[in-house]
GROMACS .gro file of C-alpha atoms in nm:
model
  247
    1MET     CA    1  -7.676  -6.604   2.759
    2SER     CA    2  -7.804  -6.306   2.568
    3ALA     CA    3  -7.827  -6.095   2.888
    4ALA     CA    4  -7.476  -6.186   2.990
    5LYS     CA    5  -7.347  -6.107   2.642
    6SER     CA    6  -7.519  -5.769   2.644
    7LEU     CA    7  -7.359  -5.683   2.977
    8THR     CA    8  -7.018  -5.786   2.852
    9ASP     CA    9  -7.058  -5.574   2.538
   10LEU     CA   10  -7.165  -5.278   2.748
   11LEU     CA   11  -6.861  -5.308   2.972
   12ARG     CA   12  -6.634  -5.330   2.671
   13THR     CA   13  -6.778  -5.029   2.501
   14ARG     CA   14  -6.822  -4.794   2.796
   15TRP     CA   15  -6.571  -4.898   3.063
   16VAL     CA   16  -6.295  -5.056   2.865
   17SER     CA   17  -6.295  -4.916   2.514
   18ALA     CA   18  -6.343  -4.556   2.625
   19PRO     CA   19  -6.056  -4.552   2.876
   20LEU     CA   20  -5.832  -4.735   2.630
   21GLY     CA   21  -5.916  -4.473   2.370
   22MET     CA   22  -5.836  -4.196   2.613
   23ILE     CA   23  -5.507  -4.367   2.706
   24ALA     CA   24  -5.418  -4.403   2.341
   25MET     CA   25  -5.494  -4.038   2.278
   26SER     CA   26  -5.291  -3.937   2.581
   27LEU     CA   27  -4.997  -4.146   2.469
   28ALA     CA   28  -5.018  -3.999   2.120
   29SER     CA   29  -5.032  -3.647   2.260
   30LEU     CA   30  -4.740  -3.717   2.492
   31LEU     CA   31  -4.538  -3.865   2.208
   32ALA     CA   32  -4.619  -3.569   1.985
   33PHE     CA   33  -4.517  -3.331   2.265
   34HIS     CA   34  -4.177  -3.496   2.309
   35VAL     CA   35  -4.117  -3.523   1.938
   36GLY     CA   36  -4.210  -3.159   1.895
   37LYS     CA   37  -3.987  -3.065   2.184
   38ASP     CA   38  -3.691  -3.247   2.030
   39VAL     CA   39  -3.752  -3.078   1.696
   40ALA     CA   40  -3.779  -2.742   1.867
   41GLN     CA   41  -3.456  -2.806   2.055
   42LEU     CA   42  -3.277  -2.888   1.735
   43ALA     CA   43  -3.424  -2.591   1.553
   44PHE     CA   44  -3.402  -2.325   1.823
   45GLY     CA   45  -3.143  -2.457   2.066
   46GLY     CA   46  -3.162  -2.646   2.391
   47SER     CA   47  -2.952  -2.850   2.627
   48GLN     CA   48  -2.896  -3.132   2.376
   49ALA     CA   49  -2.866  -2.915   2.063
   50GLU     CA   50  -2.624  -2.672   2.223
   51ALA     CA   51  -2.365  -2.945   2.260
   52HIS     CA   52  -2.331  -2.962   1.881
   53VAL     CA   53  -2.336  -2.589   1.804
   54ALA     CA   54  -1.994  -2.467   1.690
   55PRO     CA   55  -1.858  -2.172   1.886
   56ALA     CA   56  -1.892  -1.836   1.717
   57ALA     CA   57  -1.600  -1.750   1.494
   58LYS     CA   58  -1.363  -1.492   1.638
   59PRO     CA   59  -1.326  -1.171   1.435
   60LEU     CA   60  -1.022  -1.171   1.210
   61ALA     CA   61  -0.730  -0.973   1.340
   62LYS     CA   62  -0.650  -0.660   1.145
   63PRO     CA   63  -0.333  -0.689   0.939
   64ALA     CA   64  -0.035  -0.516   1.085
   65THR     CA   65   0.045  -0.182   0.931
   66LEU     CA   66   0.388  -0.049   0.858
   67THR     CA   67   0.467   0.276   1.033
   68GLN     CA   68   0.758   0.514   1.008
   69ALA     CA   69   0.940   0.656   1.305
   70SER     CA   70   0.816   1.004   1.386
   71VAL     CA   71   1.029   1.290   1.258
   72PRO     CA   72   1.030   1.632   1.430
   73ALA     CA   73   0.844   1.901   1.237
   74ASN     CA   74   1.158   2.115   1.216
   75SER     CA   75   1.365   1.829   1.076
   76PRO     CA   76   1.537   1.885   0.740
   77PHE     CA   77   1.369   1.563   0.632
   78VAL     CA   78   1.013   1.699   0.663
   79VAL     CA   79   0.851   1.880   0.370
   80LYS     CA   80   0.821   2.249   0.458
   81SER     CA   81   0.734   2.391   0.118
   82ILE     CA   82   0.703   2.292  -0.248
   83LEU     CA   83   0.756   2.488  -0.565
   84LYS     CA   84   0.451   2.663  -0.706
   85ILE     CA   85   0.393   2.474  -1.028
   86ASN     CA   86   0.036   2.499  -1.147
   87GLU     CA   87   0.044   2.237  -1.421
   88PRO     CA   88   0.195   1.895  -1.489
   89ILE     CA   89   0.564   1.909  -1.577
   90LYS     CA   90   0.619   1.836  -1.945
   91PHE     CA   91   0.903   1.626  -2.086
   92GLY     CA   92   1.218   1.835  -2.110
   93GLN     CA   93   1.081   2.095  -1.867
   94TYR     CA   94   1.223   2.174  -1.524
   95PHE     CA   95   1.185   2.428  -1.242
   96TRP     CA   96   1.451   2.559  -1.004
   97ASP     CA   97   1.426   2.813  -0.721
   98GLU     CA   98   1.660   2.810  -0.419
   99SER     CA   99   1.514   3.119  -0.251
  100ALA     CA  100   1.329   2.916   0.016
  101ALA     CA  101   1.645   2.747   0.143
  102SER     CA  102   2.000   2.860   0.075
  103THR     CA  103   2.160   2.603   0.306
  104GLY     CA  104   2.078   2.263   0.453
  105PRO     CA  105   2.096   1.894   0.367
  106ILE     CA  106   1.985   1.775   0.025
  107VAL     CA  107   1.738   1.491  -0.034
  108VAL     CA  108   1.631   1.387  -0.385
  109THR     CA  109   1.305   1.205  -0.449
  110VAL     CA  110   1.193   1.028  -0.766
  111ASP     CA  111   0.844   0.899  -0.845
  112LEU     CA  112   0.862   0.650  -1.130
  113ALA     CA  113   0.484   0.643  -1.171
  114ALA     CA  114   0.463   1.021  -1.214
  115ARG     CA  115   0.798   1.030  -1.399
  116THR     CA  116   0.916   1.327  -1.191
  117ILE     CA  117   1.212   1.416  -0.970
  118SER     CA  118   1.222   1.665  -0.682
  119VAL     CA  119   1.518   1.815  -0.498
  120PHE     CA  120   1.466   1.918  -0.135
  121ARG     CA  121   1.704   2.134   0.068
  122ASP     CA  122   1.631   2.157   0.440
  123GLY     CA  123   1.278   2.033   0.363
  124HIS     CA  124   1.207   2.294   0.093
  125GLU     CA  125   1.165   2.184  -0.267
  126ILE     CA  126   1.413   2.379  -0.477
  127GLY     CA  127   1.399   2.183  -0.803
  128ALA     CA  128   1.162   1.964  -1.002
  129ALA     CA  129   1.171   1.807  -1.348
  130ALA     CA  130   1.028   1.536  -1.570
  131ILE     CA  131   1.246   1.226  -1.606
  132LEU     CA  132   1.319   0.929  -1.826
  133LYS     CA  133   1.327   0.586  -1.663
  134GLY     CA  134   1.404   0.225  -1.747
  135TYR     CA  135   1.146  -0.030  -1.862
  136GLY     CA  136   1.114  -0.401  -1.935
  137THR     CA  137   1.422  -0.604  -1.853
  138LYS     CA  138   1.608  -0.295  -1.730
  139PRO     CA  139   1.371  -0.114  -1.496
  140THR     CA  140   1.480   0.163  -1.264
  141PRO     CA  141   1.508   0.014  -0.912
  142THR     CA  142   1.319   0.149  -0.613
  143GLY     CA  143   1.478   0.214  -0.276
  144VAL     CA  144   1.688   0.461  -0.082
  145PHE     CA  145   2.032   0.509  -0.231
  146PRO     CA  146   2.328   0.730  -0.134
  147ILE     CA  147   2.516   0.919  -0.402
  148SER     CA  148   2.842   0.726  -0.427
  149GLU     CA  149   3.016   0.905  -0.714
  150LYS     CA  150   3.005   1.233  -0.905
  151ASP     CA  151   3.141   1.278  -1.257
  152ALA     CA  152   3.051   1.579  -1.467
  153ASP     CA  153   3.188   1.429  -1.792
  154HIS     CA  154   3.108   1.061  -1.745
  155VAL     CA  155   3.081   0.826  -2.043
  156SER     CA  156   2.915   0.486  -2.006
  157SER     CA  157   3.168   0.204  -2.039
  158ILE     CA  158   2.886  -0.037  -2.130
  159TYR     CA  159   2.696   0.166  -2.390
  160ASP     CA  160   2.972   0.413  -2.486
  161ALA     CA  161   2.721   0.692  -2.434
  162PRO     CA  162   2.770   1.028  -2.262
  163MET     CA  163   2.617   1.062  -1.914
  164PRO     CA  164   2.684   1.429  -1.827
  165TRP     CA  165   2.661   1.545  -1.465
  166MET     CA  166   2.642   1.184  -1.347
  167LEU     CA  167   2.545   1.101  -0.987
  168ARG     CA  168   2.600   0.728  -0.927
  169LEU     CA  169   2.346   0.541  -0.710
  170THR     CA  170   2.435   0.171  -0.747
  171ASN     CA  171   2.747  -0.033  -0.817
  172ASP     CA  172   2.596  -0.172  -1.137
  173GLY     CA  173   2.566   0.170  -1.295
  174VAL     CA  174   2.225   0.313  -1.208
  175SER     CA  175   2.270   0.690  -1.196
  176ILE     CA  176   2.103   1.026  -1.236
  177HIS     CA  177   2.243   1.205  -1.539
  178GLY     CA  178   2.167   1.452  -1.813
  179SER     CA  179   1.958   1.315  -2.100
  180LYS     CA  180   1.744   1.412  -2.393
  181VAL     CA  181   1.413   1.397  -2.204
  182GLU     CA  182   1.146   1.353  -2.467
  183ARG     CA  183   0.835   1.141  -2.498
  184GLY     CA  184   0.914   0.798  -2.641
  185TYR     CA  185   1.266   0.781  -2.495
  186ALA     CA  186   1.381   0.556  -2.211
  187THR     CA  187   1.698   0.464  -2.020
  188ASN     CA  188   1.868   0.137  -1.933
  189GLY     CA  189   1.764   0.173  -1.569
  190CYS     CA  190   1.907   0.517  -1.499
  191ILE     CA  191   1.715   0.835  -1.422
  192GLY     CA  192   1.750   1.076  -1.712
  193VAL     CA  193   1.690   1.446  -1.647
  194PRO     CA  194   1.728   1.758  -1.866
  195ASP     CA  195   2.095   1.861  -1.900
  196ALA     CA  196   2.044   2.202  -1.741
  197PHE     CA  197   1.863   2.046  -1.445
  198ALA     CA  198   2.135   1.779  -1.411
  199LYS     CA  199   2.401   2.052  -1.393
  200ARG     CA  200   2.215   2.236  -1.117
  201LEU     CA  201   2.157   1.914  -0.920
  202PHE     CA  202   2.523   1.819  -0.962
  203GLY     CA  203   2.621   2.155  -0.814
  204VAL     CA  204   2.419   2.119  -0.492
  205ALA     CA  205   2.444   1.742  -0.432
  206SER     CA  206   2.720   1.585  -0.226
  207LEU     CA  207   2.851   1.232  -0.185
  208GLY     CA  208   2.632   1.048   0.067
  209ASP     CA  209   2.318   1.251  -0.005
  210ARG     CA  210   2.021   1.019  -0.034
  211VAL     CA  211   1.805   0.961  -0.337
  212ILE     CA  212   1.464   0.803  -0.270
  213ILE     CA  213   1.311   0.621  -0.566
  214THR     CA  214   0.950   0.508  -0.529
  215ASP     CA  215   0.676   0.400  -0.766
  216GLY     CA  216   0.361   0.599  -0.698
  217LYS     CA  217   0.407   0.710  -0.337
  218ARG     CA  218   0.371   1.083  -0.275
  219ILE     CA  219   0.406   1.332   0.006
  220GLY     CA  220   0.280   1.675   0.101
  221VAL     CA  221   0.374   1.964   0.326
  222GLY     CA  222   0.426   1.850   0.686
  223GLN     CA  223   0.499   1.489   0.595
  224PRO     CA  224   0.838   1.322   0.635
  225ILE     CA  225   1.051   1.282   0.324
  226ILE     CA  226   1.261   1.018   0.495
  227SER     CA  227   1.355   0.934   0.850
  228ALA     CA  228   1.706   1.035   0.950
  229ASP     CA  229   1.802   0.670   1.016
  230ALA     CA  230   1.643   0.520   0.705
  231PRO     CA  231   1.835   0.224   0.555
  232THR     CA  232   2.000   0.260   0.218
  233GLY     CA  233   1.983   0.032  -0.083
  234ALA     CA  234   1.656  -0.132   0.030
  235VAL     CA  235   1.309  -0.120  -0.120
  236SER     CA  236   1.114   0.160   0.039
  237THR     CA  237   0.808   0.052   0.242
  238GLY     CA  238   0.726   0.358   0.450
  239PRO     CA  239   0.524   0.663   0.351
  240GLU     CA  240   0.830   0.847   0.218
  241ALA     CA  241   0.734   0.939  -0.133
  242ALA     CA  242   0.863   1.107  -0.440
  243ALA     CA  243   0.749   1.411  -0.633
  244HIS     CA  244   0.384   1.498  -0.634
  245ARG     CA  245   0.310   1.593  -0.994
  246ASP     CA  246   0.234   1.393  -1.304
  247SER     CA  247   0.437   1.466  -1.613
   0.00000   0.00000   0.00000
Protein backbone atom coordinates (compact mmCIF):
# COMPACT_ATOMS: atom_id res chain seq x y z
CA MET A 1 0.00 0.00 0.00
CA SER A 2 2.77 2.43 0.79
CA ALA A 3 4.43 1.83 -2.62
CA ALA A 4 1.18 2.35 -4.45
CA LYS A 5 0.50 5.52 -2.47
CA SER A 6 3.96 6.87 -3.25
CA LEU A 7 3.42 6.28 -6.97
CA THR A 8 0.06 7.99 -6.86
CA ASP A 9 1.54 11.01 -5.06
CA LEU A 10 4.32 11.19 -7.61
CA LEU A 11 1.89 11.17 -10.51
CA ARG A 12 -0.17 13.88 -8.87
CA THR A 13 2.75 16.13 -8.21
CA ARG A 14 4.71 15.73 -11.43
CA TRP A 15 2.25 14.73 -14.15
CA VAL A 16 -0.99 16.19 -12.96
CA SER A 17 -0.28 19.15 -10.71
CA ALA A 18 2.40 20.62 -12.96
CA PRO A 19 0.32 20.57 -16.16
CA LEU A 20 -2.69 21.91 -14.27
CA GLY A 21 -0.53 24.72 -12.95
CA MET A 22 0.70 25.49 -16.42
CA ILE A 23 -2.88 25.45 -17.75
CA ALA A 24 -3.98 27.77 -14.98
CA MET A 25 -1.13 30.14 -15.73
CA SER A 26 -1.93 30.03 -19.43
CA LEU A 27 -5.59 30.75 -18.79
CA ALA A 28 -4.67 33.64 -16.51
CA SER A 29 -2.28 35.05 -19.10
CA LEU A 30 -4.88 34.67 -21.84
CA LEU A 31 -7.52 36.34 -19.70
CA ALA A 32 -5.15 39.17 -18.84
CA PHE A 33 -4.31 39.59 -22.53
CA HIS A 34 -7.97 39.91 -23.53
CA VAL A 35 -8.79 42.19 -20.64
CA GLY A 36 -5.80 44.36 -21.48
CA LYS A 37 -6.81 44.37 -25.12
CA ASP A 38 -10.33 45.53 -24.26
CA VAL A 39 -8.96 48.27 -22.03
CA ALA A 40 -6.56 49.33 -24.75
CA GLN A 41 -9.38 49.40 -27.28
CA LEU A 42 -11.45 51.60 -25.04
CA ALA A 43 -8.53 53.87 -24.26
CA PHE A 44 -6.90 54.15 -27.68
CA GLY A 45 -9.62 53.13 -30.11
CA GLY A 46 -10.49 49.92 -31.86
CA SER A 47 -13.29 48.24 -33.74
CA GLN A 48 -15.61 48.14 -30.71
CA ALA A 49 -14.65 51.52 -29.22
CA GLU A 50 -14.93 53.35 -32.52
CA ALA A 51 -18.63 52.62 -32.68
CA HIS A 52 -19.19 54.88 -29.67
CA VAL A 53 -16.86 57.73 -30.62
CA ALA A 54 -18.81 60.85 -31.57
CA PRO A 55 -17.92 62.30 -34.97
CA ALA A 56 -15.63 65.30 -34.90
CA ALA A 57 -17.48 68.59 -34.62
CA LYS A 58 -17.63 70.59 -37.83
CA PRO A 59 -16.01 74.03 -37.70
CA LEU A 60 -18.49 76.82 -37.08
CA ALA A 61 -19.45 78.78 -40.14
CA LYS A 62 -18.21 82.35 -40.21
CA PRO A 63 -20.97 84.90 -39.68
CA ALA A 64 -22.13 86.63 -42.79
CA THR A 65 -20.73 90.09 -43.28
CA LEU A 66 -22.61 93.05 -44.62
CA THR A 67 -21.10 94.54 -47.74
CA GLN A 68 -21.88 97.65 -49.72
CA ALA A 69 -22.26 97.73 -53.46
CA SER A 70 -19.07 98.93 -55.11
CA VAL A 71 -19.00 102.57 -56.14
CA PRO A 72 -16.79 103.80 -59.01
CA ALA A 73 -13.74 105.76 -57.85
CA ASN A 74 -14.86 108.82 -59.85
CA SER A 75 -18.33 108.77 -58.31
CA PRO A 76 -19.49 111.93 -56.50
CA PHE A 77 -20.24 109.65 -53.57
CA VAL A 78 -16.61 108.61 -53.00
CA VAL A 79 -14.36 110.71 -50.75
CA LYS A 80 -11.78 112.45 -52.93
CA SER A 81 -10.38 114.93 -50.42
CA ILE A 82 -10.94 116.26 -46.91
CA LEU A 83 -10.28 119.65 -45.39
CA LYS A 84 -6.88 120.13 -43.78
CA ILE A 85 -7.77 120.48 -40.13
CA ASN A 86 -4.90 119.59 -37.84
CA GLU A 87 -6.75 119.52 -34.54
CA PRO A 88 -10.10 118.42 -33.12
CA ILE A 89 -12.92 120.83 -33.93
CA LYS A 90 -13.99 122.76 -30.84
CA PHE A 91 -17.58 123.59 -29.93
CA GLY A 92 -18.74 126.63 -31.88
CA GLN A 93 -15.93 126.24 -34.42
CA TYR A 94 -16.36 125.45 -38.10
CA PHE A 95 -14.33 125.29 -41.33
CA TRP A 96 -15.46 126.05 -44.88
CA ASP A 97 -13.53 125.94 -48.17
CA GLU A 98 -15.23 125.30 -51.53
CA SER A 99 -12.07 125.62 -53.65
CA ALA A 100 -11.77 121.84 -54.21
CA ALA A 101 -15.22 121.54 -55.77
CA SER A 102 -17.31 124.40 -57.11
CA THR A 103 -20.05 122.17 -58.52
CA GLY A 104 -21.47 118.70 -57.93
CA PRO A 105 -23.97 116.89 -55.73
CA ILE A 106 -24.01 117.56 -52.00
CA VAL A 107 -23.90 114.85 -49.32
CA VAL A 108 -23.89 115.69 -45.61
CA THR A 109 -22.53 113.29 -43.01
CA VAL A 110 -22.93 113.43 -39.23
CA ASP A 111 -21.06 111.35 -36.66
CA LEU A 112 -22.91 111.48 -33.35
CA ALA A 113 -20.02 109.82 -31.49
CA ALA A 114 -17.52 112.43 -32.67
CA ARG A 115 -20.15 115.20 -32.54
CA THR A 116 -19.12 116.51 -35.96
CA ILE A 117 -20.75 117.24 -39.31
CA SER A 118 -19.12 117.24 -42.76
CA VAL A 119 -20.39 118.58 -46.07
CA PHE A 120 -19.16 116.90 -49.25
CA ARG A 121 -19.56 118.28 -52.77
CA ASP A 122 -18.66 115.91 -55.60
CA GLY A 123 -16.73 113.83 -53.04
CA HIS A 124 -14.68 116.75 -51.69
CA GLU A 125 -15.21 117.93 -48.13
CA ILE A 126 -16.03 121.63 -48.25
CA GLY A 127 -17.31 122.18 -44.70
CA ALA A 128 -16.94 120.75 -41.21
CA ALA A 129 -18.17 121.79 -37.76
CA ALA A 130 -18.86 120.62 -34.23
CA ILE A 131 -22.52 119.87 -33.47
CA LEU A 132 -25.06 119.57 -30.70
CA LYS A 133 -27.18 116.42 -30.59
CA GLY A 134 -30.09 114.94 -28.67
CA TYR A 135 -29.74 112.69 -25.62
CA GLY A 136 -31.85 110.54 -23.32
CA THR A 137 -35.48 110.25 -24.33
CA LYS A 138 -34.92 112.45 -27.40
CA PRO A 139 -31.83 111.11 -29.13
CA THR A 140 -30.83 112.09 -32.63
CA PRO A 141 -31.80 109.21 -34.96
CA THR A 142 -29.33 107.43 -37.22
CA GLY A 143 -30.00 106.68 -40.86
CA VAL A 144 -29.99 108.18 -44.33
CA PHE A 145 -32.44 111.03 -44.69
CA PRO A 146 -33.31 113.35 -47.60
CA ILE A 147 -33.72 117.06 -46.98
CA SER A 148 -37.48 117.53 -47.25
CA GLU A 149 -37.86 121.22 -46.36
CA LYS A 150 -35.81 124.41 -46.18
CA ASP A 151 -36.76 127.41 -44.05
CA ALA A 152 -34.27 130.16 -43.28
CA ASP A 153 -36.45 131.73 -40.54
CA HIS A 154 -38.11 128.67 -39.03
CA VAL A 155 -39.52 128.74 -35.49
CA SER A 156 -40.34 125.51 -33.69
CA SER A 157 -44.09 125.09 -33.21
CA ILE A 158 -43.44 122.68 -30.32
CA TYR A 159 -40.83 124.59 -28.33
CA ASP A 160 -41.48 128.10 -29.70
CA ALA A 161 -37.75 128.40 -30.32
CA PRO A 162 -35.94 129.82 -33.35
CA MET A 163 -34.37 127.27 -35.72
CA PRO A 164 -32.54 129.49 -38.25
CA TRP A 165 -31.46 128.03 -41.60
CA MET A 166 -33.51 124.89 -40.94
CA LEU A 167 -33.10 121.78 -43.12
CA ARG A 168 -35.83 119.27 -42.23
CA LEU A 169 -34.93 115.56 -42.18
CA THR A 170 -37.95 113.80 -40.65
CA ASN A 171 -41.69 114.39 -40.45
CA ASP A 172 -41.55 114.61 -36.65
CA GLY A 173 -39.25 117.62 -36.72
CA VAL A 174 -35.66 116.38 -36.69
CA SER A 175 -33.64 118.98 -38.57
CA ILE A 176 -30.25 120.59 -39.03
CA HIS A 177 -30.38 124.20 -37.88
CA GLY A 178 -28.37 127.03 -36.41
CA SER A 179 -27.74 126.79 -32.66
CA LYS A 180 -25.61 128.09 -29.86
CA VAL A 181 -23.05 125.27 -30.01
CA GLU A 182 -21.38 125.22 -26.63
CA ARG A 183 -20.30 122.49 -24.24
CA GLY A 184 -23.13 121.48 -21.92
CA TYR A 185 -25.91 122.24 -24.43
CA ALA A 186 -28.07 119.68 -26.23
CA THR A 187 -31.01 119.52 -28.64
CA ASN A 188 -34.34 117.71 -28.62
CA GLY A 189 -33.12 115.31 -31.32
CA CYS A 190 -32.05 117.85 -33.93
CA ILE A 191 -28.53 118.54 -35.16
CA GLY A 192 -27.43 121.96 -33.97
CA VAL A 193 -24.61 123.71 -35.84
CA PRO A 194 -23.06 127.20 -35.55
CA ASP A 195 -25.29 129.85 -37.18
CA ALA A 196 -22.68 130.90 -39.73
CA PHE A 197 -22.10 127.28 -40.75
CA ALA A 198 -25.87 126.67 -40.95
CA LYS A 199 -26.22 129.64 -43.32
CA ARG A 200 -23.49 128.32 -45.61
CA LEU A 201 -24.95 124.80 -45.61
CA PHE A 202 -28.42 126.21 -46.31
CA GLY A 203 -27.00 128.02 -49.34
CA VAL A 204 -25.49 124.92 -51.00
CA ALA A 205 -28.02 122.24 -49.97
CA SER A 206 -31.05 121.36 -52.07
CA LEU A 207 -34.26 119.46 -51.40
CA GLY A 208 -33.58 115.74 -51.80
CA ASP A 209 -29.90 115.94 -50.84
CA ARG A 210 -29.06 113.16 -48.43
CA VAL A 211 -27.89 113.49 -44.86
CA ILE A 212 -26.20 110.40 -43.38
CA ILE A 213 -26.30 110.20 -39.59
CA THR A 214 -24.17 107.49 -37.97
CA ASP A 215 -22.84 106.83 -34.50
CA GLY A 216 -19.11 106.19 -34.65
CA LYS A 217 -18.60 105.03 -38.24
CA ARG A 218 -15.94 106.93 -40.19
CA ILE A 219 -14.51 107.09 -43.68
CA GLY A 220 -11.34 108.16 -45.42
CA VAL A 221 -10.15 109.19 -48.86
CA GLY A 222 -11.09 106.61 -51.50
CA GLN A 223 -13.96 105.14 -49.50
CA PRO A 224 -17.63 105.47 -50.46
CA ILE A 225 -19.69 108.06 -48.62
CA ILE A 226 -22.89 106.36 -49.70
CA SER A 227 -23.97 104.21 -52.60
CA ALA A 228 -26.02 106.00 -55.23
CA ASP A 229 -29.02 103.71 -54.59
CA ALA A 230 -28.88 103.76 -50.79
CA PRO A 231 -32.30 103.64 -49.08
CA THR A 232 -33.53 106.65 -47.14
CA GLY A 233 -34.97 106.83 -43.65
CA ALA A 234 -33.40 103.51 -42.58
CA VAL A 235 -30.70 102.77 -40.03
CA SER A 236 -27.35 102.72 -41.74
CA THR A 237 -25.55 99.34 -41.72
CA GLY A 238 -22.89 99.72 -44.39
CA PRO A 239 -19.45 101.30 -44.09
CA GLU A 240 -20.75 104.76 -45.01
CA ALA A 241 -19.60 106.94 -42.17
CA ALA A 242 -19.70 110.45 -40.92
CA ALA A 243 -17.01 112.99 -40.19
CA HIS A 244 -13.62 111.79 -39.12
CA ARG A 245 -12.63 114.13 -36.30
CA ASP A 246 -13.45 114.27 -32.63
CA SER A 247 -14.73 117.53 -31.23
